[in-house]
Amino acid sequence: MATRARRTQRRRQVLSREQIIDTAIELLDAGGAGGLTVRALTERLATGSGAIYYHVGTRDELLDTATETVIAAALATEPARAPATPENEIRVVALGLFDAIAEHQWLATRLAVQLTRNPWGPVTVGIFEKIGRQVRALGVPQAVWFVAASTLVHYILGAVSQTRIDGYTSGVETDEDREKFLEAASMAWQELDPADYPFMHAISGQMREHDDREQFLAGIALILDGITNLR
């Protein structure tokens, strides 16, 4: 009887909602959205599909829940030693999302789905609320709260998503690969005719030497400067 009780306890632990979600995130990290299937999940957890549906729901619901879990953790990031000003709070949120998308390559696509198809869902609402409170704390007039918050949110998610999926580092997996890619792009820009492409020719060196994180924060600073002028 005691042995049976221990087996039942272990089974309940394996089949907990949290364990299923954590395992789903591991599968997503390893193989992207295509790597998360009910079959792969049941094999990893040594259980049946019925348990997955019971605890979480369908595969789409599991994807949404995994996204919500990762974003909730990112938004819970606490500021470091910097003063707790609205500007610093916004930077903390922005970098939390930046790091989350950098760590979970599948996340950018799922965020785009949430923002466009489920703007009333916990992911979209959570991000806007976190950013919006700091916009309000900046003293921005209420009439432009939505514009200011939307600009920040769209920049944060758009900049990181472009970098990780659709932009110049798509398919670049290591720092060495990134350096080679940027070097090749920079050389191609340098070879452009400066009479036809004076701007692209001039920034070719900056493109090769830039740091994604620093560039990201520079963009946040530019937007915050604009928002403070709204006061």
Short mmCIF file of N, CA and C in Angstrom, two decimals, residues 18-198:
data_model
loop_
_atom_site.label_atom_id
_atom_site.label_comp_id
_atom_site.label_asym_id
_atom_site.label_seq_id
_atom_site.Cartn_x
_atom_site.Cartn_y
_atom_site.Cartn_z
N GLU A 18 2.40 22.88 -13.69
CA GLU A 18 3.67 23.58 -13.78
C GLU A 18 4.73 22.75 -14.50
N GLN A 19 4.77 21.44 -14.20
CA GLN A 19 5.74 20.58 -14.84
C GLN A 19 5.47 20.46 -16.34
N ILE A 20 4.21 20.38 -16.70
CA ILE A 20 3.85 20.30 -18.12
C ILE A 20 4.28 21.56 -18.85
N ILE A 21 4.00 22.71 -18.25
CA ILE A 21 4.36 23.98 -18.89
C ILE A 21 5.87 24.11 -19.01
N ASP A 22 6.60 23.77 -17.94
CA ASP A 22 8.06 23.85 -17.98
C ASP A 22 8.63 22.94 -19.07
N THR A 23 8.08 21.76 -19.19
CA THR A 23 8.55 20.83 -20.21
C THR A 23 8.21 21.34 -21.60
N ALA A 24 7.05 21.94 -21.75
CA ALA A 24 6.67 22.51 -23.04
C ALA A 24 7.64 23.62 -23.45
N ILE A 25 8.05 24.45 -22.50
CA ILE A 25 9.00 25.52 -22.79
C ILE A 25 10.35 24.92 -23.20
N GLU A 26 10.76 23.85 -22.55
CA GLU A 26 12.01 23.17 -22.93
C GLU A 26 11.94 22.67 -24.36
N LEU A 27 10.82 22.10 -24.75
CA LEU A 27 10.66 21.60 -26.11
C LEU A 27 10.65 22.75 -27.11
N LEU A 28 10.01 23.84 -26.75
CA LEU A 28 9.99 25.02 -27.62
C LEU A 28 11.39 25.59 -27.79
N ASP A 29 12.15 25.65 -26.71
CA ASP A 29 13.50 26.17 -26.78
C ASP A 29 14.39 25.29 -27.67
N ALA A 30 14.14 23.99 -27.62
CA ALA A 30 14.98 23.06 -28.37
C ALA A 30 14.62 23.00 -29.85
N GLY A 31 13.31 23.08 -30.15
CA GLY A 31 12.90 22.89 -31.54
C GLY A 31 11.93 23.89 -32.09
N GLY A 32 11.69 24.99 -31.38
CA GLY A 32 10.73 25.97 -31.86
C GLY A 32 9.31 25.46 -31.74
N ALA A 33 8.38 26.21 -32.34
CA ALA A 33 6.97 25.83 -32.25
C ALA A 33 6.73 24.44 -32.84
N GLY A 34 7.49 24.08 -33.89
CA GLY A 34 7.33 22.77 -34.49
C GLY A 34 7.78 21.65 -33.59
N GLY A 35 8.63 21.96 -32.61
CA GLY A 35 9.11 20.93 -31.70
C GLY A 35 8.15 20.59 -30.59
N LEU A 36 7.12 21.42 -30.43
CA LEU A 36 6.14 21.16 -29.38
C LEU A 36 4.93 20.45 -29.97
N THR A 37 4.85 19.17 -29.74
CA THR A 37 3.70 18.38 -30.13
C THR A 37 3.22 17.62 -28.91
N VAL A 38 1.97 17.24 -28.93
CA VAL A 38 1.43 16.48 -27.81
C VAL A 38 2.19 15.16 -27.66
N ARG A 39 2.55 14.57 -28.78
CA ARG A 39 3.29 13.32 -28.73
C ARG A 39 4.65 13.51 -28.07
N ALA A 40 5.37 14.55 -28.46
CA ALA A 40 6.68 14.80 -27.87
C ALA A 40 6.56 15.09 -26.38
N LEU A 41 5.51 15.79 -26.01
CA LEU A 41 5.30 16.14 -24.61
C LEU A 41 4.97 14.90 -23.78
N THR A 42 4.10 14.07 -24.30
CA THR A 42 3.73 12.86 -23.56
C THR A 42 4.92 11.91 -23.43
N GLU A 43 5.75 11.84 -24.47
CA GLU A 43 6.93 10.99 -24.39
C GLU A 43 7.91 11.52 -23.35
N ARG A 44 8.10 12.83 -23.33
CA ARG A 44 9.03 13.42 -22.36
C ARG A 44 8.54 13.22 -20.92
N LEU A 45 7.23 13.31 -20.75
CA LEU A 45 6.65 13.20 -19.40
C LEU A 45 6.23 11.79 -19.04
N ALA A 46 6.33 10.88 -20.00
CA ALA A 46 5.93 9.49 -19.77
C ALA A 46 4.49 9.41 -19.28
N THR A 47 3.60 10.06 -20.03
CA THR A 47 2.19 10.07 -19.66
C THR A 47 1.35 9.99 -20.93
N GLY A 48 0.04 10.08 -20.77
CA GLY A 48 -0.86 10.03 -21.91
C GLY A 48 -1.35 11.42 -22.29
N SER A 49 -1.89 11.52 -23.50
CA SER A 49 -2.35 12.83 -23.98
C SER A 49 -3.52 13.36 -23.16
N GLY A 50 -4.30 12.46 -22.58
CA GLY A 50 -5.43 12.90 -21.77
C GLY A 50 -5.01 13.77 -20.60
N ALA A 51 -3.86 13.46 -20.01
CA ALA A 51 -3.37 14.25 -18.88
C ALA A 51 -2.99 15.66 -19.32
N ILE A 52 -2.43 15.76 -20.54
CA ILE A 52 -2.06 17.07 -21.06
C ILE A 52 -3.30 17.92 -21.27
N TYR A 53 -4.30 17.35 -21.91
CA TYR A 53 -5.54 18.09 -22.17
C TYR A 53 -6.24 18.47 -20.87
N TYR A 54 -6.15 17.59 -19.89
CA TYR A 54 -6.82 17.85 -18.61
C TYR A 54 -6.19 19.03 -17.89
N HIS A 55 -4.86 19.07 -17.85
CA HIS A 55 -4.16 20.10 -17.08
C HIS A 55 -4.03 21.42 -17.82
N VAL A 56 -3.84 21.37 -19.14
CA VAL A 56 -3.54 22.59 -19.88
C VAL A 56 -4.53 22.86 -21.00
N GLY A 57 -4.90 21.84 -21.75
CA GLY A 57 -5.81 22.02 -22.87
C GLY A 57 -5.17 21.58 -24.17
N THR A 58 -5.56 22.22 -25.25
CA THR A 58 -5.05 21.87 -26.57
C THR A 58 -3.62 22.38 -26.75
N ARG A 59 -3.02 22.01 -27.87
CA ARG A 59 -1.66 22.47 -28.16
C ARG A 59 -1.62 23.99 -28.27
N ASP A 60 -2.61 24.60 -28.91
CA ASP A 60 -2.63 26.06 -29.02
C ASP A 60 -2.73 26.72 -27.64
N GLU A 61 -3.54 26.13 -26.79
CA GLU A 61 -3.66 26.66 -25.43
C GLU A 61 -2.35 26.50 -24.67
N LEU A 62 -1.66 25.41 -24.94
CA LEU A 62 -0.37 25.19 -24.29
C LEU A 62 0.66 26.22 -24.77
N LEU A 63 0.64 26.53 -26.06
CA LEU A 63 1.53 27.57 -26.60
C LEU A 63 1.25 28.91 -25.94
N ASP A 64 -0.02 29.24 -25.82
CA ASP A 64 -0.39 30.51 -25.18
C ASP A 64 0.06 30.54 -23.72
N THR A 65 -0.13 29.42 -23.02
CA THR A 65 0.25 29.36 -21.62
C THR A 65 1.75 29.46 -21.45
N ALA A 66 2.50 28.81 -22.33
CA ALA A 66 3.96 28.90 -22.27
C ALA A 66 4.41 30.34 -22.49
N THR A 67 3.77 31.02 -23.44
CA THR A 67 4.10 32.42 -23.71
C THR A 67 3.79 33.28 -22.49
N GLU A 68 2.62 33.08 -21.90
CA GLU A 68 2.23 33.84 -20.72
C GLU A 68 3.21 33.62 -19.57
N THR A 69 3.67 32.39 -19.41
CA THR A 69 4.59 32.07 -18.31
C THR A 69 5.92 32.78 -18.47
N VAL A 70 6.48 32.75 -19.68
CA VAL A 70 7.77 33.39 -19.93
C VAL A 70 7.66 34.90 -19.80
N ILE A 71 6.59 35.48 -20.34
CA ILE A 71 6.41 36.94 -20.28
C ILE A 71 6.18 37.40 -18.85
N ALA A 72 5.41 36.64 -18.09
CA ALA A 72 5.17 37.01 -16.69
C ALA A 72 6.47 37.06 -15.91
N ALA A 73 7.36 36.11 -16.17
CA ALA A 73 8.66 36.11 -15.49
C ALA A 73 9.49 37.30 -15.92
N ALA A 74 9.45 37.64 -17.22
CA ALA A 74 10.21 38.78 -17.73
C ALA A 74 9.71 40.09 -17.12
N LEU A 75 8.41 40.23 -16.99
CA LEU A 75 7.84 41.46 -16.45
C LEU A 75 8.06 41.58 -14.94
N ALA A 76 8.37 40.47 -14.30
CA ALA A 76 8.62 40.49 -12.86
C ALA A 76 10.06 40.83 -12.51
N THR A 77 10.88 41.09 -13.52
CA THR A 77 12.28 41.45 -13.29
C THR A 77 12.37 42.70 -12.43
N GLU A 78 13.20 42.64 -11.41
CA GLU A 78 13.34 43.76 -10.49
C GLU A 78 14.49 44.67 -10.93
N PRO A 79 14.36 45.98 -10.71
CA PRO A 79 15.45 46.89 -11.07
C PRO A 79 16.71 46.57 -10.27
N ALA A 80 17.86 46.90 -10.83
CA ALA A 80 19.12 46.71 -10.12
C ALA A 80 19.29 47.83 -9.11
N ARG A 81 20.47 48.36 -9.01
CA ARG A 81 20.72 49.41 -8.01
C ARG A 81 20.35 50.80 -8.51
N ALA A 82 19.96 50.92 -9.76
CA ALA A 82 19.61 52.23 -10.30
C ALA A 82 18.38 52.78 -9.59
N PRO A 83 18.26 54.11 -9.50
CA PRO A 83 17.09 54.71 -8.86
C PRO A 83 15.80 54.26 -9.53
N ALA A 84 14.77 54.09 -8.73
CA ALA A 84 13.49 53.58 -9.24
C ALA A 84 12.69 54.70 -9.89
N THR A 85 13.23 55.29 -10.94
CA THR A 85 12.53 56.32 -11.70
C THR A 85 11.68 55.65 -12.78
N PRO A 86 10.68 56.36 -13.32
CA PRO A 86 9.89 55.77 -14.41
C PRO A 86 10.75 55.38 -15.61
N GLU A 87 11.72 56.22 -15.93
CA GLU A 87 12.60 55.91 -17.07
C GLU A 87 13.37 54.60 -16.84
N ASN A 88 13.91 54.42 -15.63
CA ASN A 88 14.65 53.20 -15.33
C ASN A 88 13.74 51.99 -15.28
N GLU A 89 12.54 52.18 -14.77
CA GLU A 89 11.58 51.07 -14.73
C GLU A 89 11.25 50.61 -16.15
N ILE A 90 11.09 51.56 -17.06
CA ILE A 90 10.80 51.21 -18.46
C ILE A 90 11.98 50.46 -19.06
N ARG A 91 13.19 50.90 -18.76
CA ARG A 91 14.38 50.21 -19.28
C ARG A 91 14.46 48.78 -18.73
N VAL A 92 14.11 48.61 -17.48
CA VAL A 92 14.13 47.26 -16.88
C VAL A 92 13.14 46.35 -17.58
N VAL A 93 11.92 46.86 -17.81
CA VAL A 93 10.91 46.06 -18.51
C VAL A 93 11.39 45.74 -19.93
N ALA A 94 11.93 46.75 -20.61
CA ALA A 94 12.39 46.56 -21.98
C ALA A 94 13.48 45.51 -22.05
N LEU A 95 14.46 45.59 -21.16
CA LEU A 95 15.55 44.62 -21.18
C LEU A 95 15.08 43.24 -20.74
N GLY A 96 14.09 43.19 -19.85
CA GLY A 96 13.53 41.90 -19.45
C GLY A 96 12.91 41.19 -20.64
N LEU A 97 12.18 41.94 -21.46
CA LEU A 97 11.58 41.37 -22.67
C LEU A 97 12.65 41.05 -23.70
N PHE A 98 13.64 41.93 -23.83
CA PHE A 98 14.75 41.71 -24.75
C PHE A 98 15.45 40.38 -24.44
N ASP A 99 15.78 40.19 -23.16
CA ASP A 99 16.49 38.98 -22.75
C ASP A 99 15.62 37.73 -22.89
N ALA A 100 14.33 37.88 -22.62
CA ALA A 100 13.43 36.73 -22.75
C ALA A 100 13.34 36.26 -24.19
N ILE A 101 13.24 37.20 -25.12
CA ILE A 101 13.14 36.84 -26.53
C ILE A 101 14.48 36.32 -27.05
N ALA A 102 15.58 36.86 -26.50
CA ALA A 102 16.90 36.36 -26.88
C ALA A 102 17.09 34.92 -26.41
N GLU A 103 16.56 34.60 -25.24
CA GLU A 103 16.72 33.25 -24.68
C GLU A 103 15.77 32.26 -25.32
N HIS A 104 14.57 32.72 -25.66
CA HIS A 104 13.54 31.83 -26.22
C HIS A 104 13.24 32.27 -27.65
N GLN A 105 13.89 31.67 -28.62
CA GLN A 105 13.81 32.10 -30.01
C GLN A 105 12.39 32.05 -30.57
N TRP A 106 11.55 31.20 -30.03
CA TRP A 106 10.18 31.03 -30.51
C TRP A 106 9.26 32.14 -30.01
N LEU A 107 9.70 32.88 -29.02
CA LEU A 107 8.82 33.80 -28.31
C LEU A 107 8.37 34.98 -29.16
N ALA A 108 9.24 35.48 -30.02
CA ALA A 108 8.90 36.66 -30.82
C ALA A 108 7.67 36.41 -31.67
N THR A 109 7.63 35.26 -32.31
CA THR A 109 6.47 34.93 -33.16
C THR A 109 5.21 34.81 -32.32
N ARG A 110 5.32 34.18 -31.17
CA ARG A 110 4.13 34.01 -30.31
C ARG A 110 3.64 35.35 -29.78
N LEU A 111 4.56 36.27 -29.51
CA LEU A 111 4.14 37.60 -29.06
C LEU A 111 3.38 38.32 -30.16
N ALA A 112 3.86 38.20 -31.39
CA ALA A 112 3.16 38.83 -32.51
C ALA A 112 1.74 38.28 -32.63
N VAL A 113 1.59 36.99 -32.44
CA VAL A 113 0.26 36.36 -32.48
C VAL A 113 -0.63 36.93 -31.38
N GLN A 114 -0.07 37.05 -30.18
CA GLN A 114 -0.86 37.55 -29.06
C GLN A 114 -1.30 39.00 -29.29
N LEU A 115 -0.38 39.83 -29.77
CA LEU A 115 -0.69 41.25 -29.94
C LEU A 115 -1.73 41.48 -31.02
N THR A 116 -1.69 40.69 -32.09
CA THR A 116 -2.60 40.92 -33.21
C THR A 116 -3.92 40.18 -33.06
N ARG A 117 -3.89 39.01 -32.46
CA ARG A 117 -5.11 38.19 -32.40
C ARG A 117 -5.79 38.19 -31.03
N ASN A 118 -5.04 38.57 -30.01
CA ASN A 118 -5.61 38.50 -28.67
C ASN A 118 -5.17 39.71 -27.84
N PRO A 119 -5.52 40.93 -28.29
CA PRO A 119 -5.09 42.13 -27.57
C PRO A 119 -5.70 42.28 -26.18
N TRP A 120 -6.71 41.50 -25.88
CA TRP A 120 -7.34 41.54 -24.55
C TRP A 120 -6.80 40.43 -23.65
N GLY A 121 -5.86 39.62 -24.16
CA GLY A 121 -5.30 38.52 -23.38
C GLY A 121 -4.29 38.99 -22.35
N PRO A 122 -3.89 38.09 -21.46
CA PRO A 122 -2.99 38.47 -20.35
C PRO A 122 -1.61 38.92 -20.80
N VAL A 123 -1.12 38.44 -21.95
CA VAL A 123 0.21 38.85 -22.41
C VAL A 123 0.20 40.31 -22.83
N THR A 124 -0.71 40.66 -23.74
CA THR A 124 -0.80 42.04 -24.22
C THR A 124 -1.15 43.00 -23.09
N VAL A 125 -2.14 42.64 -22.30
CA VAL A 125 -2.57 43.49 -21.20
C VAL A 125 -1.45 43.67 -20.18
N GLY A 126 -0.73 42.59 -19.88
CA GLY A 126 0.35 42.67 -18.89
C GLY A 126 1.47 43.61 -19.34
N ILE A 127 1.86 43.51 -20.61
CA ILE A 127 2.94 44.36 -21.11
C ILE A 127 2.51 45.82 -21.13
N PHE A 128 1.31 46.09 -21.66
CA PHE A 128 0.82 47.47 -21.73
C PHE A 128 0.65 48.06 -20.34
N GLU A 129 0.15 47.29 -19.40
CA GLU A 129 -0.05 47.80 -18.04
C GLU A 129 1.29 48.15 -17.39
N LYS A 130 2.27 47.30 -17.58
CA LYS A 130 3.59 47.53 -16.97
C LYS A 130 4.23 48.79 -17.54
N ILE A 131 4.17 48.95 -18.85
CA ILE A 131 4.73 50.13 -19.49
C ILE A 131 3.86 51.36 -19.21
N GLY A 132 2.56 51.18 -19.31
CA GLY A 132 1.65 52.30 -19.16
C GLY A 132 1.71 52.98 -17.81
N ARG A 133 1.90 52.22 -16.76
CA ARG A 133 2.00 52.82 -15.42
C ARG A 133 3.19 53.78 -15.34
N GLN A 134 4.28 53.41 -16.00
CA GLN A 134 5.45 54.28 -15.97
C GLN A 134 5.27 55.50 -16.87
N VAL A 135 4.55 55.35 -17.96
CA VAL A 135 4.21 56.49 -18.81
C VAL A 135 3.39 57.49 -18.01
N ARG A 136 2.45 57.00 -17.26
CA ARG A 136 1.63 57.87 -16.40
C ARG A 136 2.51 58.54 -15.34
N ALA A 137 3.45 57.79 -14.77
CA ALA A 137 4.32 58.35 -13.73
C ALA A 137 5.24 59.43 -14.29
N LEU A 138 5.47 59.42 -15.60
CA LEU A 138 6.30 60.45 -16.23
C LEU A 138 5.58 61.79 -16.32
N GLY A 139 4.30 61.79 -16.02
CA GLY A 139 3.53 63.03 -16.10
C GLY A 139 2.99 63.33 -17.47
N VAL A 140 2.91 62.32 -18.31
CA VAL A 140 2.38 62.51 -19.66
C VAL A 140 0.87 62.75 -19.57
N PRO A 141 0.33 63.71 -20.34
CA PRO A 141 -1.11 63.95 -20.31
C PRO A 141 -1.90 62.69 -20.67
N GLN A 142 -3.00 62.47 -19.99
CA GLN A 142 -3.78 61.26 -20.19
C GLN A 142 -4.26 61.10 -21.64
N ALA A 143 -4.46 62.20 -22.31
CA ALA A 143 -4.96 62.15 -23.68
C ALA A 143 -3.99 61.43 -24.63
N VAL A 144 -2.71 61.35 -24.25
CA VAL A 144 -1.73 60.70 -25.13
C VAL A 144 -1.09 59.47 -24.46
N TRP A 145 -1.71 58.96 -23.40
CA TRP A 145 -1.17 57.76 -22.76
C TRP A 145 -1.08 56.60 -23.73
N PHE A 146 -2.15 56.37 -24.48
CA PHE A 146 -2.17 55.23 -25.40
C PHE A 146 -1.09 55.38 -26.46
N VAL A 147 -0.96 56.56 -27.03
CA VAL A 147 0.04 56.78 -28.07
C VAL A 147 1.45 56.54 -27.52
N ALA A 148 1.73 57.10 -26.34
CA ALA A 148 3.07 56.98 -25.76
C ALA A 148 3.38 55.52 -25.41
N ALA A 149 2.43 54.85 -24.76
CA ALA A 149 2.66 53.45 -24.37
C ALA A 149 2.77 52.55 -25.59
N SER A 150 1.92 52.78 -26.57
CA SER A 150 1.95 51.96 -27.79
C SER A 150 3.28 52.12 -28.52
N THR A 151 3.78 53.34 -28.58
CA THR A 151 5.05 53.59 -29.25
C THR A 151 6.17 52.80 -28.59
N LEU A 152 6.21 52.83 -27.26
CA LEU A 152 7.23 52.08 -26.54
C LEU A 152 7.07 50.57 -26.74
N VAL A 153 5.85 50.07 -26.57
CA VAL A 153 5.62 48.63 -26.70
C VAL A 153 5.94 48.14 -28.10
N HIS A 154 5.50 48.88 -29.10
CA HIS A 154 5.75 48.46 -30.48
C HIS A 154 7.23 48.50 -30.81
N TYR A 155 7.94 49.50 -30.29
CA TYR A 155 9.38 49.54 -30.53
C TYR A 155 10.08 48.37 -29.84
N ILE A 156 9.77 48.16 -28.57
CA ILE A 156 10.44 47.09 -27.81
C ILE A 156 10.25 45.74 -28.48
N LEU A 157 9.00 45.40 -28.76
CA LEU A 157 8.73 44.07 -29.34
C LEU A 157 9.17 44.01 -30.80
N GLY A 158 8.97 45.10 -31.53
CA GLY A 158 9.35 45.09 -32.94
C GLY A 158 10.84 45.02 -33.14
N ALA A 159 11.59 45.77 -32.35
CA ALA A 159 13.05 45.79 -32.51
C ALA A 159 13.65 44.42 -32.20
N VAL A 160 13.20 43.82 -31.09
CA VAL A 160 13.76 42.53 -30.71
C VAL A 160 13.30 41.44 -31.67
N SER A 161 12.03 41.48 -32.05
CA SER A 161 11.53 40.46 -32.97
C SER A 161 12.23 40.51 -34.30
N GLN A 162 12.48 41.71 -34.80
CA GLN A 162 13.16 41.85 -36.08
C GLN A 162 14.58 41.31 -35.99
N THR A 163 15.24 41.60 -34.89
CA THR A 163 16.60 41.13 -34.71
C THR A 163 16.66 39.61 -34.64
N ARG A 164 15.68 39.02 -33.95
CA ARG A 164 15.74 37.58 -33.70
C ARG A 164 15.13 36.74 -34.81
N ILE A 165 14.22 37.31 -35.59
CA ILE A 165 13.53 36.48 -36.59
C ILE A 165 13.70 37.00 -37.99
N ASP A 166 13.25 38.22 -38.23
CA ASP A 166 13.16 38.72 -39.60
C ASP A 166 14.32 39.62 -40.00
N GLY A 167 15.20 39.96 -39.05
CA GLY A 167 16.22 40.94 -39.36
C GLY A 167 17.55 40.34 -39.74
N TYR A 168 18.59 41.14 -39.53
CA TYR A 168 19.89 40.79 -40.05
C TYR A 168 20.54 39.61 -39.34
N THR A 169 20.08 39.22 -38.14
CA THR A 169 20.69 38.10 -37.46
C THR A 169 19.86 36.83 -37.57
N SER A 170 18.88 36.81 -38.46
CA SER A 170 18.06 35.61 -38.63
C SER A 170 18.95 34.44 -39.05
N GLY A 171 18.85 33.36 -38.30
CA GLY A 171 19.64 32.18 -38.61
C GLY A 171 21.06 32.23 -38.08
N VAL A 172 21.45 33.31 -37.42
CA VAL A 172 22.79 33.44 -36.86
C VAL A 172 22.76 32.92 -35.43
N GLU A 173 23.47 31.86 -35.16
CA GLU A 173 23.32 31.16 -33.89
C GLU A 173 24.42 31.49 -32.88
N THR A 174 25.62 31.86 -33.32
CA THR A 174 26.72 32.12 -32.41
C THR A 174 27.28 33.52 -32.62
N ASP A 175 28.07 33.97 -31.64
CA ASP A 175 28.71 35.28 -31.75
C ASP A 175 29.65 35.32 -32.95
N GLU A 176 30.34 34.21 -33.19
CA GLU A 176 31.25 34.16 -34.33
C GLU A 176 30.49 34.29 -35.64
N ASP A 177 29.35 33.59 -35.74
CA ASP A 177 28.52 33.70 -36.95
C ASP A 177 28.03 35.13 -37.12
N ARG A 178 27.66 35.76 -36.03
CA ARG A 178 27.15 37.13 -36.09
C ARG A 178 28.23 38.08 -36.61
N GLU A 179 29.45 37.92 -36.10
CA GLU A 179 30.54 38.79 -36.54
C GLU A 179 30.80 38.62 -38.03
N LYS A 180 30.77 37.40 -38.50
CA LYS A 180 30.99 37.14 -39.93
C LYS A 180 29.88 37.76 -40.77
N PHE A 181 28.65 37.62 -40.28
CA PHE A 181 27.51 38.16 -41.01
C PHE A 181 27.58 39.68 -41.10
N LEU A 182 27.86 40.32 -39.96
CA LEU A 182 27.93 41.78 -39.95
C LEU A 182 29.11 42.28 -40.78
N GLU A 183 30.21 41.56 -40.76
CA GLU A 183 31.37 41.94 -41.56
C GLU A 183 31.03 41.88 -43.04
N ALA A 184 30.35 40.81 -43.44
CA ALA A 184 29.98 40.67 -44.85
C ALA A 184 29.01 41.77 -45.28
N ALA A 185 28.03 42.08 -44.42
CA ALA A 185 27.07 43.13 -44.74
C ALA A 185 27.75 44.49 -44.81
N SER A 186 28.65 44.72 -43.86
CA SER A 186 29.36 46.00 -43.84
C SER A 186 30.19 46.19 -45.11
N MET A 187 30.88 45.15 -45.53
CA MET A 187 31.70 45.24 -46.73
C MET A 187 30.84 45.48 -47.97
N ALA A 188 29.66 44.84 -48.00
CA ALA A 188 28.75 45.04 -49.12
C ALA A 188 28.26 46.48 -49.17
N TRP A 189 27.99 47.07 -48.01
CA TRP A 189 27.55 48.45 -47.96
C TRP A 189 28.68 49.40 -48.39
N GLN A 190 29.89 49.07 -47.99
CA GLN A 190 31.03 49.91 -48.35
C GLN A 190 31.26 49.93 -49.87
N GLU A 191 30.90 48.84 -50.52
CA GLU A 191 31.10 48.74 -51.96
C GLU A 191 30.02 49.45 -52.77
N LEU A 192 28.97 49.90 -52.09
CA LEU A 192 27.94 50.67 -52.78
C LEU A 192 28.51 51.99 -53.30
N ASP A 193 27.96 52.47 -54.37
CA ASP A 193 28.40 53.74 -54.92
C ASP A 193 27.99 54.87 -53.97
N PRO A 194 28.96 55.58 -53.38
CA PRO A 194 28.62 56.65 -52.43
C PRO A 194 27.80 57.77 -53.04
N ALA A 195 27.84 57.90 -54.37
CA ALA A 195 27.02 58.93 -55.02
C ALA A 195 25.55 58.55 -54.99
N ASP A 196 25.27 57.25 -55.10
CA ASP A 196 23.88 56.78 -55.09
C ASP A 196 23.38 56.46 -53.68
N TYR A 197 24.28 56.00 -52.82
CA TYR A 197 23.90 55.58 -51.47
C TYR A 197 24.84 56.22 -50.44
N PRO A 198 24.82 57.54 -50.32
CA PRO A 198 25.75 58.21 -49.40
C PRO A 198 25.53 57.83 -47.94
#
